[in-house]
C-alpha positions as MATLAB code, in Angstrom:
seq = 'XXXXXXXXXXXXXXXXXXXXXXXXXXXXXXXXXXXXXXXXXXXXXXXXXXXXXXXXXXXXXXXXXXXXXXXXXXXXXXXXXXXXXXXXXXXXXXXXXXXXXXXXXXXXXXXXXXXXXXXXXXXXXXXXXXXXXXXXXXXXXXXXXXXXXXXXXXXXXXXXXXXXXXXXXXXXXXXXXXXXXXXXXXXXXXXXXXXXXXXXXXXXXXXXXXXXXXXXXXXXXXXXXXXXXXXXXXXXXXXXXXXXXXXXXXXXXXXXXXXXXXXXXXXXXXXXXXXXXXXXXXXXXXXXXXXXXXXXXXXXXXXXXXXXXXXXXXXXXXXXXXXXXXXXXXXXXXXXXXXXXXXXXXXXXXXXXXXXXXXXXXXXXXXXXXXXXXXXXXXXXXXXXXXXXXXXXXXXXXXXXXXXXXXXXXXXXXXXXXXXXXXXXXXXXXXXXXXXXXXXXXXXXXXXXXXXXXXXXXXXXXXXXXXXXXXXXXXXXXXXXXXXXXXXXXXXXXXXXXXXXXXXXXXXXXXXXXXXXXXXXXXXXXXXXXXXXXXXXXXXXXXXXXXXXXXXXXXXXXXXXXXXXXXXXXXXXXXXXXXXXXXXXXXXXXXXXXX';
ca = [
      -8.170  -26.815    7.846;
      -5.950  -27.600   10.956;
      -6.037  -25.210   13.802;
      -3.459  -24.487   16.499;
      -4.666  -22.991   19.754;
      -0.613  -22.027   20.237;
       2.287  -21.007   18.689;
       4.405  -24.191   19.753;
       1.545  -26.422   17.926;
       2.699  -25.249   14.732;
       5.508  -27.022   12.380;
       8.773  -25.659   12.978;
       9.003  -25.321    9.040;
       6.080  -22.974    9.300;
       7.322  -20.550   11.290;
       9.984  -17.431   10.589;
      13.368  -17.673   12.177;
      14.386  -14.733   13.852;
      17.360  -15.894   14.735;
      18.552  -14.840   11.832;
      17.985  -10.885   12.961;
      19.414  -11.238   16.209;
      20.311  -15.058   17.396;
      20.232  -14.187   20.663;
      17.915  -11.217   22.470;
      21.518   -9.708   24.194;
      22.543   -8.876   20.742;
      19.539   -6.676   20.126;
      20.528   -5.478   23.505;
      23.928   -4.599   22.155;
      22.699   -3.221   19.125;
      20.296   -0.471   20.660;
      23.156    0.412   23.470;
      25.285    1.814   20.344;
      22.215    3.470   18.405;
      22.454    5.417   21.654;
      26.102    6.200   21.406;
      25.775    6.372   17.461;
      22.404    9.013   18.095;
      24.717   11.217   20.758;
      27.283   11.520   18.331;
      25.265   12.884   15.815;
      23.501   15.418   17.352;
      26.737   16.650   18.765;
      27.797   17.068   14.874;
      24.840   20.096   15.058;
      27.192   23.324   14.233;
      30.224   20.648   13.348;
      30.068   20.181    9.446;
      32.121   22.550    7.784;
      33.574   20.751    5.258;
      33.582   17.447    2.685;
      35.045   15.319    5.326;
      32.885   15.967    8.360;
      29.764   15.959    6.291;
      31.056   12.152    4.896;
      31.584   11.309    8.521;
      28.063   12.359    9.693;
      26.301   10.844    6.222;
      28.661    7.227    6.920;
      27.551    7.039   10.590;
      23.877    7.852   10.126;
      23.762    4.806    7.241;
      25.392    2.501    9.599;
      22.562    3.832   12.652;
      20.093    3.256   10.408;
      21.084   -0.449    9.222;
      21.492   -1.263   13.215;
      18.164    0.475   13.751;
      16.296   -1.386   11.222;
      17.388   -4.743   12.399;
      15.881   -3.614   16.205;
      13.116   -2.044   15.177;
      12.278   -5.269   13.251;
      12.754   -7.624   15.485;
      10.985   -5.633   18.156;
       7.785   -5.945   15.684;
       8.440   -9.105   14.286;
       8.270  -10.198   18.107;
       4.883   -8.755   18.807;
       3.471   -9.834   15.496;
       3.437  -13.017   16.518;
       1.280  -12.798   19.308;
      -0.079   -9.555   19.995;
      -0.683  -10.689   23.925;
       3.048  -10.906   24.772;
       3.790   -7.883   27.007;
       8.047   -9.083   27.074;
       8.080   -8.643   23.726;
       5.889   -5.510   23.319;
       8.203   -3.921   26.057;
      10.912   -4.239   23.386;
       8.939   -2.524   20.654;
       8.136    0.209   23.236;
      11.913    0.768   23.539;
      12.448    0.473   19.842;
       9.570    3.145   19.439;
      11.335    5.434   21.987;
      14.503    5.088   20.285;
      13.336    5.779   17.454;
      12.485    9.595   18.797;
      15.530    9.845   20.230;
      17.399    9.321   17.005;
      14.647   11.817   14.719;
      15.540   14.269   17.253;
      19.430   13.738   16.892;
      19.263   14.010   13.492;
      16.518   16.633   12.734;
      18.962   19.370   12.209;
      20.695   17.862    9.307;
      17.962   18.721    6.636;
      17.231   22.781    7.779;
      21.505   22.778    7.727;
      22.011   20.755    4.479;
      19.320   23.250    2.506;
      21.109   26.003    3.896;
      24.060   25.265    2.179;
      24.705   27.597   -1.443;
      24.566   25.152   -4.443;
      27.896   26.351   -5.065;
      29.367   25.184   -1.272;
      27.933   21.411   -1.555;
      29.284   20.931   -5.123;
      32.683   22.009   -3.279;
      32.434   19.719   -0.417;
      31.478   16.725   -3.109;
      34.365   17.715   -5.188;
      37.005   17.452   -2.186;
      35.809   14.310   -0.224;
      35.622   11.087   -2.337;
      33.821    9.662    0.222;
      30.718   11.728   -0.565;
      30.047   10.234   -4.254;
      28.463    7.279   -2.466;
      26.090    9.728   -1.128;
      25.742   12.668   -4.055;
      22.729   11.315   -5.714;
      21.175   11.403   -2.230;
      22.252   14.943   -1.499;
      21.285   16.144   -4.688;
      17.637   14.831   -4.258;
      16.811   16.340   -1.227;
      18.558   19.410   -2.333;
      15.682   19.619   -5.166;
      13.503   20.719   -1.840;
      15.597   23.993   -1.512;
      13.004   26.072   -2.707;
       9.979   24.935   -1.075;
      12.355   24.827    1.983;
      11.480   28.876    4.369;
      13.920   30.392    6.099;
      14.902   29.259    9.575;
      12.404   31.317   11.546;
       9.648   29.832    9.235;
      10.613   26.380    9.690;
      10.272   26.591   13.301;
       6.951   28.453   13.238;
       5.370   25.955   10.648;
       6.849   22.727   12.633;
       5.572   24.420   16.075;
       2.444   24.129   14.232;
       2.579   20.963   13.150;
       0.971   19.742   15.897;
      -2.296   21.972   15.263;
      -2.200   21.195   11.552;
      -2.878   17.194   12.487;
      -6.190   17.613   14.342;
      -7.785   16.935   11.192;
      -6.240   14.165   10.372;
      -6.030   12.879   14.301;
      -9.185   13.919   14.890;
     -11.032   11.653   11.887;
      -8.277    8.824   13.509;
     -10.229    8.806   16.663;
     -14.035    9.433   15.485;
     -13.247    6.273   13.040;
     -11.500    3.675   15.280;
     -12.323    4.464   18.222;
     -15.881    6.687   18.912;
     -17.598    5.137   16.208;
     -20.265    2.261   16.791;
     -22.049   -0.012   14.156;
     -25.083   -1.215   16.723;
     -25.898   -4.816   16.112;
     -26.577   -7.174   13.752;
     -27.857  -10.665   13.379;
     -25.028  -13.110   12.822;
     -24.996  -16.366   10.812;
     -26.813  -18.320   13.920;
     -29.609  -15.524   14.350;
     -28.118  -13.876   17.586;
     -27.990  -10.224   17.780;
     -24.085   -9.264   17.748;
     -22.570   -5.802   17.520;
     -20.740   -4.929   14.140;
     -17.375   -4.657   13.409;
     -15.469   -3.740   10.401;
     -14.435   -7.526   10.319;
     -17.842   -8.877   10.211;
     -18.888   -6.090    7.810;
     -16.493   -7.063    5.152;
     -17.787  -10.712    5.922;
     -21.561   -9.762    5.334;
     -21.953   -7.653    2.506;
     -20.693  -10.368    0.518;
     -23.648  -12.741    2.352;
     -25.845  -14.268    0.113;
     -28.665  -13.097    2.061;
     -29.580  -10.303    0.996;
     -31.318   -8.748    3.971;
     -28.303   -9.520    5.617;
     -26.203   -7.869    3.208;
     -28.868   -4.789    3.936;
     -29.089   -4.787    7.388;
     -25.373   -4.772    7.728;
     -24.924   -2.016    5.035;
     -27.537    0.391    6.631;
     -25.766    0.254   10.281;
     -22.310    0.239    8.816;
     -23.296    3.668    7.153;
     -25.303    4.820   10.256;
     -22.765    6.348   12.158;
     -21.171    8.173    9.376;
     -24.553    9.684    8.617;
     -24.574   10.708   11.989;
     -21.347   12.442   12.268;
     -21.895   13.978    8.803;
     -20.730   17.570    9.981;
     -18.334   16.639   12.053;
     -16.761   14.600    9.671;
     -17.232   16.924    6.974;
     -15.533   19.719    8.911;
     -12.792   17.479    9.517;
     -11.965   16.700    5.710;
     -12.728   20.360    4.799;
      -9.906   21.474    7.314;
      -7.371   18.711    6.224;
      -7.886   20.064    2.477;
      -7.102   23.360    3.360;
      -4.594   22.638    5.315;
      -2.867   20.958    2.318;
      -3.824   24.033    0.320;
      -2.213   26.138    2.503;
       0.764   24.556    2.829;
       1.335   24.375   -0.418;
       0.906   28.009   -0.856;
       2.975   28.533    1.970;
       5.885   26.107    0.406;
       5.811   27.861   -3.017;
       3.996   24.963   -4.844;
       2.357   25.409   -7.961;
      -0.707   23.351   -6.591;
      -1.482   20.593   -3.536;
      -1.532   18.028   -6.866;
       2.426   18.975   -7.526;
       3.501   19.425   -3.880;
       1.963   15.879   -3.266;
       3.677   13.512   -6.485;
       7.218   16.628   -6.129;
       8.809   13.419   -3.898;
       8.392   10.893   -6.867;
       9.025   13.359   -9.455;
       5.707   12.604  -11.160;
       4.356   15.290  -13.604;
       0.443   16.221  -12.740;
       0.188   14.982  -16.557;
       0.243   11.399  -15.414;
      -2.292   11.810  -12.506;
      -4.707   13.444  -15.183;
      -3.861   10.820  -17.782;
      -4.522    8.611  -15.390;
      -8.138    9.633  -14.432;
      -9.125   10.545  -18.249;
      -7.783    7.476  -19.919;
     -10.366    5.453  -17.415;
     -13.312    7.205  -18.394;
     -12.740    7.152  -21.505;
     -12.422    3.141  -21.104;
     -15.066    2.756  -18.283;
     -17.374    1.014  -20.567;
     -16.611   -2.705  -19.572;
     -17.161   -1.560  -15.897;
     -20.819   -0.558  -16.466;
     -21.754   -4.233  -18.133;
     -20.202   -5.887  -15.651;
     -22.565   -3.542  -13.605;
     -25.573   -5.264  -15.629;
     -24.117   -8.512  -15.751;
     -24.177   -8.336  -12.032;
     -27.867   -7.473  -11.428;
     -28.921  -10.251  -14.307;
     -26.601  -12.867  -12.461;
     -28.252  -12.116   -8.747;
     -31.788  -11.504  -10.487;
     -32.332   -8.543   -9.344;
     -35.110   -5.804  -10.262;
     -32.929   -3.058   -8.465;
     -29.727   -3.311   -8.082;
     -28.035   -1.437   -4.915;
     -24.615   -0.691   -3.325;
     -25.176   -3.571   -0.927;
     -25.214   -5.857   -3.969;
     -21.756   -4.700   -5.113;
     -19.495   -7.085   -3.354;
     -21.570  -10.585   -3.300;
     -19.724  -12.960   -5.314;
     -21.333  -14.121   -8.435;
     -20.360  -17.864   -8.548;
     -21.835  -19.362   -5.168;
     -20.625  -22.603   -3.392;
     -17.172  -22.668   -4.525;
     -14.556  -23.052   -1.532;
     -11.801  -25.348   -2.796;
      -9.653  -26.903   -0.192;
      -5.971  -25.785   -0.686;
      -3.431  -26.915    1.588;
      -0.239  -24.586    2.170;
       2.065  -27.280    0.731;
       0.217  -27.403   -2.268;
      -0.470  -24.089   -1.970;
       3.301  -23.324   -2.781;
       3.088  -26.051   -5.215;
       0.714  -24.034   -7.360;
       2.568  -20.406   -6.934;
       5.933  -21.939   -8.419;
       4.374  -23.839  -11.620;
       2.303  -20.242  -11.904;
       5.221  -18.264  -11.456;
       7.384  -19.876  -13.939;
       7.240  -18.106  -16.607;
       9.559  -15.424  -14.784;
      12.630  -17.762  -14.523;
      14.154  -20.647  -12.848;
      16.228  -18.397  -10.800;
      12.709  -16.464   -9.384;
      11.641  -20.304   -8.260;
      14.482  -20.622   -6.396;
      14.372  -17.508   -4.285;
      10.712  -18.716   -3.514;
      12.184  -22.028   -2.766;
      14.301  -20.481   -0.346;
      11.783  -18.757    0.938;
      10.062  -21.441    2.437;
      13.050  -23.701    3.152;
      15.228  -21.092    5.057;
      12.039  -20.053    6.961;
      11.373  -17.018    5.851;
       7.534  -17.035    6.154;
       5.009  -17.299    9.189;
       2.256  -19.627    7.931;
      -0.375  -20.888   10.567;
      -3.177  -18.721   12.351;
      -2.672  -18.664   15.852;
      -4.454  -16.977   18.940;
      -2.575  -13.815   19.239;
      -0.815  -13.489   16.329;
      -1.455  -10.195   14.381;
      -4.258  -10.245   11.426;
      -3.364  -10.221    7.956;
      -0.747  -10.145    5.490;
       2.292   -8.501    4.686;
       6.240   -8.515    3.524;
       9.259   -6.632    5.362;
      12.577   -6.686    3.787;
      15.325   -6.129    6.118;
      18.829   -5.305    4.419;
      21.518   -7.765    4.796;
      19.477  -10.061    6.505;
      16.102  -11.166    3.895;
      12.434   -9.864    3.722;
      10.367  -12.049    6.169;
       6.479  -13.130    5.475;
       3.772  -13.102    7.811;
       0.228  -14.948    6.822;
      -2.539  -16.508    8.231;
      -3.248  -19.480    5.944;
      -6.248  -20.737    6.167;
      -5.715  -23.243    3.027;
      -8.652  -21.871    0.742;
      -8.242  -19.714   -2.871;
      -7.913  -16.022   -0.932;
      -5.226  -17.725    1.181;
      -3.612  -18.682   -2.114;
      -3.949  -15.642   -3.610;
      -2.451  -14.001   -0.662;
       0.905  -16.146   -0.124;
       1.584  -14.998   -4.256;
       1.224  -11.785   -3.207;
       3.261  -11.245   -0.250;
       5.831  -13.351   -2.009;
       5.869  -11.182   -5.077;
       6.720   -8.035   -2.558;
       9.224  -10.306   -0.644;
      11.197  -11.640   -3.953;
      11.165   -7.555   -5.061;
      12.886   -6.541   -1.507;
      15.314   -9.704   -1.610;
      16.381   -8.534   -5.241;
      16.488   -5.103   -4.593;
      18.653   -5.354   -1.302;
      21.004   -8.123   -3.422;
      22.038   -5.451   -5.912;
      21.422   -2.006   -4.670;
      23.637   -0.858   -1.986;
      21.752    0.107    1.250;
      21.049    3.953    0.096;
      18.874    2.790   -2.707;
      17.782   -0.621   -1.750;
      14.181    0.458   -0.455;
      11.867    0.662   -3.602;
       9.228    3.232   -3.846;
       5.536    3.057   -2.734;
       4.807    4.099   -6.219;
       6.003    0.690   -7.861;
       5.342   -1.122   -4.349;
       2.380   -2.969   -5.875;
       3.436   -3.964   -9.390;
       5.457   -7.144   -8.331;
       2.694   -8.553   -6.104;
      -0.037   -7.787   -9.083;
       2.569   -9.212  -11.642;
       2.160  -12.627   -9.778;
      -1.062  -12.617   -9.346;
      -1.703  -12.025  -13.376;
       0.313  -14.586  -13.800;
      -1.740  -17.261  -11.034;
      -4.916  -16.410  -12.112;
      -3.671  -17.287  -15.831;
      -2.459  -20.737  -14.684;
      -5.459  -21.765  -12.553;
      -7.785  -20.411  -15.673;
      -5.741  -22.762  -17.857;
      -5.782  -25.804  -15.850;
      -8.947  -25.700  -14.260;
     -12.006  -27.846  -15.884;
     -14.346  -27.217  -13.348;
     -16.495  -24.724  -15.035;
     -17.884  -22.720  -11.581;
     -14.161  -22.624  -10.311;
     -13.197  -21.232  -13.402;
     -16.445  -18.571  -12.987;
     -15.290  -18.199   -9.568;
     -11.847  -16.953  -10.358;
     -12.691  -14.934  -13.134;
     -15.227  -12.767  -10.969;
     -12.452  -12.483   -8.354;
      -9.788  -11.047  -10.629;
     -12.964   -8.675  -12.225;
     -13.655   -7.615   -8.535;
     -10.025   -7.091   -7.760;
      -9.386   -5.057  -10.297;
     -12.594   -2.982   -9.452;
     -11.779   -2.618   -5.693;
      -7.789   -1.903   -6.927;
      -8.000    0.211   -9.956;
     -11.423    1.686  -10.527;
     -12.476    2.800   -7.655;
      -9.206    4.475   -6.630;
      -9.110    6.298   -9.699;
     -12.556    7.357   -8.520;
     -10.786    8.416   -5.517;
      -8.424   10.178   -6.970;
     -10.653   12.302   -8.928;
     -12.463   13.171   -5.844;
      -9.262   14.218   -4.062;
      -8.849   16.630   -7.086;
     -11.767   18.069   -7.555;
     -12.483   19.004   -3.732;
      -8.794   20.544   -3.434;
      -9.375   22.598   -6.979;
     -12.546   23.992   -4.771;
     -10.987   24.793   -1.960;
      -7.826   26.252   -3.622;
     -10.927   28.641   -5.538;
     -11.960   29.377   -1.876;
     -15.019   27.425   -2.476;
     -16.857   25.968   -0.021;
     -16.363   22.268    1.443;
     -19.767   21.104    2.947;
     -21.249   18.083    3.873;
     -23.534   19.032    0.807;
     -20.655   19.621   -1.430;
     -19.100   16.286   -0.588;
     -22.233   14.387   -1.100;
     -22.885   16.128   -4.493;
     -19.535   15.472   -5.964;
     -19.226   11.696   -4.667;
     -22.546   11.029   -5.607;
     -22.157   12.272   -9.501;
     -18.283   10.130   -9.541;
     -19.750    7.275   -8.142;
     -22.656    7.404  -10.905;
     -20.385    8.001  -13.298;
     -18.164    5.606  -12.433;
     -20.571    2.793  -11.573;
     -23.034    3.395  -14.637;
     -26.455    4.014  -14.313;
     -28.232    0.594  -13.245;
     -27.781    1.080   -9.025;
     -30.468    2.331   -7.470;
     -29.365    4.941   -5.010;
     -29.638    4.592   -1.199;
     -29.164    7.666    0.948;
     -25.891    6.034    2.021;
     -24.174    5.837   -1.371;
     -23.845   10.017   -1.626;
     -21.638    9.499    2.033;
     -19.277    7.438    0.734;
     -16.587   10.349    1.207;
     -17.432   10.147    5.055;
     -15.437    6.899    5.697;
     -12.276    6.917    3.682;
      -9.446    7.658    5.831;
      -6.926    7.893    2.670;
      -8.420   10.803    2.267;
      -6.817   12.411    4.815;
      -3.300   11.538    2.956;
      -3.806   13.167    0.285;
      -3.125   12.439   -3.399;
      -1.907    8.973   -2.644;
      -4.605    6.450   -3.694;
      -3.835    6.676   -7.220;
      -0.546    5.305   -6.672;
      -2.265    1.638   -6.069;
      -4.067    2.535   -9.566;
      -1.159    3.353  -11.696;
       0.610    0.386  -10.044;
      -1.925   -2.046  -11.188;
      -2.695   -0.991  -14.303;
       1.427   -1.260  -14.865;
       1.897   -4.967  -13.492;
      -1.246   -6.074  -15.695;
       0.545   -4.837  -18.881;
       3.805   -6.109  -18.167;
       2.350   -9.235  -17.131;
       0.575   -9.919  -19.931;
       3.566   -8.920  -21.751;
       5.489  -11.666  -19.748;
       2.699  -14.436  -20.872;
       2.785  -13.521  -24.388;
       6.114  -14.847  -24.577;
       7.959  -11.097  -24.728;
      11.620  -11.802  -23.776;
      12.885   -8.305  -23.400;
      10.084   -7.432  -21.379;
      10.710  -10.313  -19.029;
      14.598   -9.201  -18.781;
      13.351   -5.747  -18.233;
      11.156   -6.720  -15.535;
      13.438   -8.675  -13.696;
      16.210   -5.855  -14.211;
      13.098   -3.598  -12.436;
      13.538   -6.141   -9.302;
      16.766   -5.425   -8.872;
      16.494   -1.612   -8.811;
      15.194   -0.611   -5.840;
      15.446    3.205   -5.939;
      18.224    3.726   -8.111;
      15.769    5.782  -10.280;
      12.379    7.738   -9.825;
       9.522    5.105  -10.310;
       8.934    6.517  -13.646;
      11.882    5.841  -15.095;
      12.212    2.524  -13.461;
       9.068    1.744  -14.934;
       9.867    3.263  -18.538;
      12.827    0.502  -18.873;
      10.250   -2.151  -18.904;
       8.204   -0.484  -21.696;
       5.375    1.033  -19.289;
       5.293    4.936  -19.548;
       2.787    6.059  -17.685;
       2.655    9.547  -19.442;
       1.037    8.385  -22.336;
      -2.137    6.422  -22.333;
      -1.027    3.312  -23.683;
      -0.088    1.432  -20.325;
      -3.799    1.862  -19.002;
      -5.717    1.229  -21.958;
      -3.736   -2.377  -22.648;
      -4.931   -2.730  -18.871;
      -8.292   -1.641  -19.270;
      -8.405   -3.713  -22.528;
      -7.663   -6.645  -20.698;
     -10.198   -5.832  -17.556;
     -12.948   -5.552  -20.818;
     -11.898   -9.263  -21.807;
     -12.283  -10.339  -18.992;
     -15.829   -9.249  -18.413;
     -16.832  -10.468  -22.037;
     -15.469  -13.878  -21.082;
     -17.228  -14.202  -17.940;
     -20.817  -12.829  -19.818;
     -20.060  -15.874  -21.830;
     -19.414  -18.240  -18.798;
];
């Protein structure tokens, strides 16, 4: 693999154009100078809709701040991304960020004044500005909040408060990334090095196992440590939720959390039943794991070792891209060419460079294109990675193409199901044209352990965010004891019953700060589970399924995620959608027994 110890090393091919944002930096200049104007003119409208036409006026200027405002906030970050150590460009991502406050607290009266309003007086205003049917579906959605909405004095007491209600939350921020301390470990070369999160993820997939031990008992230490602390941080951040919910007139923290996406609770219990009742597969591939690494006890710190050793193929980017297209092309000719485009417009940031942020990930930017930051490093995870970030990139280029800018952003709910989709679909290629029989193992155990990490263990998440909020909304109590117990049993039961239990496993809870957003996790679930249906679907030769799926590109949020999701033929209120998942999750363990 090359390296580049700069940015100005790289190919010119393989790096994102921001020109096409702003082509010169005095246009971002320009841009923020009338988000300025645009944010003074809209907090002077506070008091100043009284009718259809002024309200039109304030909705049309805010849409055309926020298009401006995306495009410099963007660019701001797009700027730093590319090398972290550039204080010119994080000055302009400082000023984005303080813009940014300046227009939330221009517009912050709008919502309190729109809920206000008698259902009776915005149905007027709609009926007597023509302007305002651009924007109805909008006002009528965040009009469904009217009754979980207090009065005026309320509002300002609870967001006074907001502030205290965010310790929890802040306070777990601070103990995890920045008090915490992992001691040290020995590295590959036998020095003694202090652990990071980075070299964690690196070593318990060593094929030493004392590494894989060592590393596991100080990554765990800390949290240990902090038990109470941390314990009495969670327990505070689940009350708060129940009390706010309470407060807001929700039935329960489950319905106040999916009320946004308009998800019944039906679908999060579905969800969480229809696994267990399928979690079979998971426990042989539990057994097939301790047989493969020989093993007379099998333990946590064995969970994440790959199975197949000594396979590291060498995977250029250009052939990288090679490979995603011929994968990808069962979904159309005109899918190829937006990837196509992708790289020959410059839309992606390929190369590792010092400075340059870590990671992966897709922004779409409407009416300019999404843009792709990686950090190839031309092996199979690198692969793996550019179909993935392209999947999310093709689903924000479609969706801005045909939705107009109020719906063009597509839902965290369904964020994941175009990424998984093409990775199905990859991992089906390479299985089908690979001879080599550990390469084949190798990928086989990768897709098994992605779906783990993805769908199983989320679910497992899930049904610990559940259960600890149905406690504390009984006025139970949530102790460190409490937490341990209930993790402890979901993990077993989830896991099956050949690990051997270290004191860490039962802390588990201690370290995962989704927790702390709650009722969220299971969204990455449902969203796998949908893209491995509709992608298997898709390679079965279905044509209305492919149609459908392609249609679900274009949609953005034109619809609530269910319903999006319900044109393709995925309903995720019945259990038929995760089983066909979970049915293919089982072949693919039986298959790699066999291997």
């Amino acid at each position: 693999m090359k390296t580049y110890s700069s940015r100005t090393e790289v190919p010119i091919n393989e790096k994102w154009n921001l020109a096409d944002i702003y082509f010169e930096q005095s246009k971002w200049e320009e841009d923020y100078q009338v988000i300025e104007k645009m944010a003074g003119k809209l907090k002077a409208s506070d008091g100043g809709i009284q009718d259809g036409h002024t309200l039109y006026q304030y909705l049309k200027l805010n849409e055309e701040l926020s298009f401006r405002f995306s495009k410099v906030y963007a660019y701001a970050m797009l700027k730093v991304d590319e090398d972290t150590r550039d204080t010119s460009a994080q000055v302009f991502l400082d000023r984005a960020k303080l813009l940014s406050v300046k227009v939330s607290s221009a517009t912050s009266f709008f919502m309190p004044y729109l809920l206000s309003l008698e259902k009776e007086t915005l149905k007027g205003y709609i009926s007597e500005e023509q302007g305002l049917a651009y924007f109805e579906e909008d006002l009528w959605e965040s009009f469904r909040y009217k009754e979980h909405v207090l009065s005026k004095e309320q509002e300002e007491i609870l967001s006074q408060l907001g502030e205290a209600l965010s310790v929890p939350t802040h306070t777990f921020g601070m103990m995890n990334n920045a008090d915490i301390k992992f001691g040290e470990v020995t590295d590959e070369s036998g020095e003694r090095v202090e652990l990071t999160r980075g070299m964690y993820s690196k070593l318990i997939e060593d094929e030493d196992r004392d590494k894989r031990r060592e590393a596991y008992k100080a990554y765990y230490k800390p949290y240990v440590q902090l038990k109470n602390s941390i314990a009495s941080t969670l327990s505070a951040a689940i009350k708060n939720n129940v009390t706010l919910s309470r407060i807001r007139h929700y039935p329960s923290v489950l319905e106040k959390a999916l009320f946004g996406d308009k998800v019944p609770k039906e679908v999060y219990e579905n969800l969480i039943q229809t696994t267990k009742n399928n979690i079979g597969p998971l426990h042989q591939y539990t057994k097939i794991r301790k047989e493969k690494l020989k093993l007379d006890e099998l333990r946590q710190y064995d969970m994440s070792v790959p199975l197949v050793s000594g396979v590291k193929p060498v995977i250029p980017y250009e052939e990288a891209f090679e490979i995603m297209c011929k994968a990808l092309s069962p979904l159309g000719e005109d899918y190829i060419e937006i990837l196509k485009e992708f790289k020959d417009r410059s839309y992606i940031d390929v190369r590792e460079t010092p400075g340059k942020r870590s990671g992966a990930y897709n922004l779409g930017i409407y009416g300019v294109h999404p843009y792709i930051l990686l950090n190839h490093r031309d092996d199979l995870d690198s692969l793996f990675t550019l179909v993935h970030e392209c999947g999310h990139g093709v689903h924000s280029r479609l969706s801005s193409d045909h939705q107009p800018q109020i719906t063009a952003r597509y839902s965290i709910f369904v964020a994941e199901v175009a990424s998984t989709v093409n990775e199905v679909l990859l991992i089906n290629y390479l299985l089908n044209n690979e001879k080599d029989t550990a390469i084949r193992k190798h990928l086989i155990n990768h897709f098994i352990d992605q779906f783990k990490g993805t769908f199983f263990t989320q679910v497992m998440f899930a049904e610990f965010e559940k259960k600890t909020h149905e406690m504390a909304d009984k006025g139970l109590p949530l102790n460190v004891e409490v937490f341990n117990q209930t993790y402890e049993a979901l993990f077993r039961e989830y896991n099956g019953d050949e690990i051997v239990f270290d004191n860490e496993v039962k802390y588990g809870w201690s370290r995962i700060p989704h927790f702390y957003r709650p009722f969220y996790v299971y969204k990455y679930a449902t969203g796998f589970a949908s893209a491995i249906h509709l992608a298997t679907q898709i390679l079965d030769g279905d044509q209305e399924t492919l149609h459908s799926y392609l249609e679900f590109l274009k949609s953005g949020s034109s619809d609530y995620p269910l319903e999006l999701l319900k044109k393709t033929g995925v309903d995720l209120t019945t259990p038929d959608s995760i089983e066909n998942s979970l049915k293919r999750f089982g072949k693919l363990v039986e298959e790699f027994s066999k291997i």
